[in-house]
CSV table of C-alpha atoms in Angstrom, one decimal:
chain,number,residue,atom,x,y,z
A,230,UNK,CA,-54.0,21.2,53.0
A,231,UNK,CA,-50.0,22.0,53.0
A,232,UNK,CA,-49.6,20.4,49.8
A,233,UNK,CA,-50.4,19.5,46.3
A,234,UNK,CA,-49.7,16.3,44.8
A,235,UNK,CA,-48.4,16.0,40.9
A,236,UNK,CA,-48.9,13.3,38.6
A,237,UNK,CA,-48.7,12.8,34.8
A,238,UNK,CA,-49.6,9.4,33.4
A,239,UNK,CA,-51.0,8.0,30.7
A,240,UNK,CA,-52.5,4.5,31.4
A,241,UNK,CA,-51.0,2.4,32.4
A,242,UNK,CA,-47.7,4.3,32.9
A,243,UNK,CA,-46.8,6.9,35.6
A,244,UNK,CA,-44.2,9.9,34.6
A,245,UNK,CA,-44.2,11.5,37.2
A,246,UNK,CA,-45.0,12.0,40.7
A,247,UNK,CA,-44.2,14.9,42.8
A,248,UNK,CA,-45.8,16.3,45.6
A,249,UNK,CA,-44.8,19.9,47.0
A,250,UNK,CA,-45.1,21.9,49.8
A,251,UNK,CA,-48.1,24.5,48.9
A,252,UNK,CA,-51.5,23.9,49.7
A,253,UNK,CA,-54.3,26.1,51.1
A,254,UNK,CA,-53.3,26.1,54.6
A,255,UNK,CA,-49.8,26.9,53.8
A,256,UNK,CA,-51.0,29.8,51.3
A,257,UNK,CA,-53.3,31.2,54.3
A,258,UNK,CA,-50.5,31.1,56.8
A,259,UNK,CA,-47.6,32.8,54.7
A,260,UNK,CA,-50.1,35.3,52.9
A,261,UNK,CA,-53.0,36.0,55.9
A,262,UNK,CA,-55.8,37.9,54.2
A,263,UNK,CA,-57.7,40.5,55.3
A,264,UNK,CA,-61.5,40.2,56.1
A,265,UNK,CA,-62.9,40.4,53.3
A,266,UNK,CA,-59.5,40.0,51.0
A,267,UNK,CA,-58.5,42.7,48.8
A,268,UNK,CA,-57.2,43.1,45.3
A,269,UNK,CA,-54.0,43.5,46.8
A,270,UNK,CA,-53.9,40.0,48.7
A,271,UNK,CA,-56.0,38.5,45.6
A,272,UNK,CA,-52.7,40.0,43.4
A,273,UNK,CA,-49.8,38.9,46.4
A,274,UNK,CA,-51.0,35.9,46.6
A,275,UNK,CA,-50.9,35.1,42.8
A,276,UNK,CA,-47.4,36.2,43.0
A,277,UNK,CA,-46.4,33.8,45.3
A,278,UNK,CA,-47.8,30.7,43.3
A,279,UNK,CA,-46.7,32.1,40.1
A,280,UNK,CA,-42.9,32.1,41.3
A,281,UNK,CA,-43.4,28.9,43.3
A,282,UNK,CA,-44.9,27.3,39.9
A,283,UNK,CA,-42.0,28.3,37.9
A,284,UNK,CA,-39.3,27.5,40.3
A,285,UNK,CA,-40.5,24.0,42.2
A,286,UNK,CA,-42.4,22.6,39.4
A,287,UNK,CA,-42.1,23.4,36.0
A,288,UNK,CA,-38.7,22.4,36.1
A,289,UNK,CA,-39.5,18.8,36.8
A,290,UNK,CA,-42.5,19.1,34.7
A,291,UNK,CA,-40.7,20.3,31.3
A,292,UNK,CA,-38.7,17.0,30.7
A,293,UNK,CA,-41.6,15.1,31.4
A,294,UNK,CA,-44.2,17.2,29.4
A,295,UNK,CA,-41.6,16.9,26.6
A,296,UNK,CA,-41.5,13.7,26.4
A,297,UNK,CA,-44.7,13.5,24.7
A,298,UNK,CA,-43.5,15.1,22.0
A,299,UNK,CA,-44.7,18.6,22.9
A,300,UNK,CA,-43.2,21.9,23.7
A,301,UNK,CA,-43.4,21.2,27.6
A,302,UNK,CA,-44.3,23.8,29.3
A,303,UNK,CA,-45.2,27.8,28.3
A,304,UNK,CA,-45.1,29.4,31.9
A,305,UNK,CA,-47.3,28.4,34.8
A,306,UNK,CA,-49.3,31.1,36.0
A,307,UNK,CA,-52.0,31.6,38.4
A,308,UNK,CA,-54.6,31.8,36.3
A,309,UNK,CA,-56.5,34.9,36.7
A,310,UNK,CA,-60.0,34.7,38.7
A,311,UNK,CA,-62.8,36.9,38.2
């Protein structure tokens, strides 16, 4: 899809509920692999979610996350695949 939907909860409440614009079809168009994908698009790619992680959604999540009495978030990352 061309997004990906957020939601923390904890029944019966809702927190939060965000959707942004970054899905797999979006990825695919603004980051075209090659055929077969190489480290370097694995590594671009990454990139690109890490900064769109710490810029569109770990801002809204932090307050949220906090609220349950933790340290909100670390850093999101894309995680590494192997």
């Amino acid at each position: 899809g061309g997004s990906t939907e957020w939601v923390v909860g904890e029944a019966p409440r809702t927190y939060l509920t965000h959707s942004t614009c970054l899905g797999t079809t979006r990825l695919l168009e603004m980051l075209p692999p090659g055929d077969p994908p190489s480290s370097d698009d694995l590594a671009r790619c990454r990139r690109a979610v890490t900064e769109f992680l710490s810029h569109e959604v770990e801002p809204r999540l932090r307050p949220v996350l906090a609220a349950f009495g933790g340290q909100g978030t670390r850093g999101l990352s894309c995680p590494t695949i192997m």
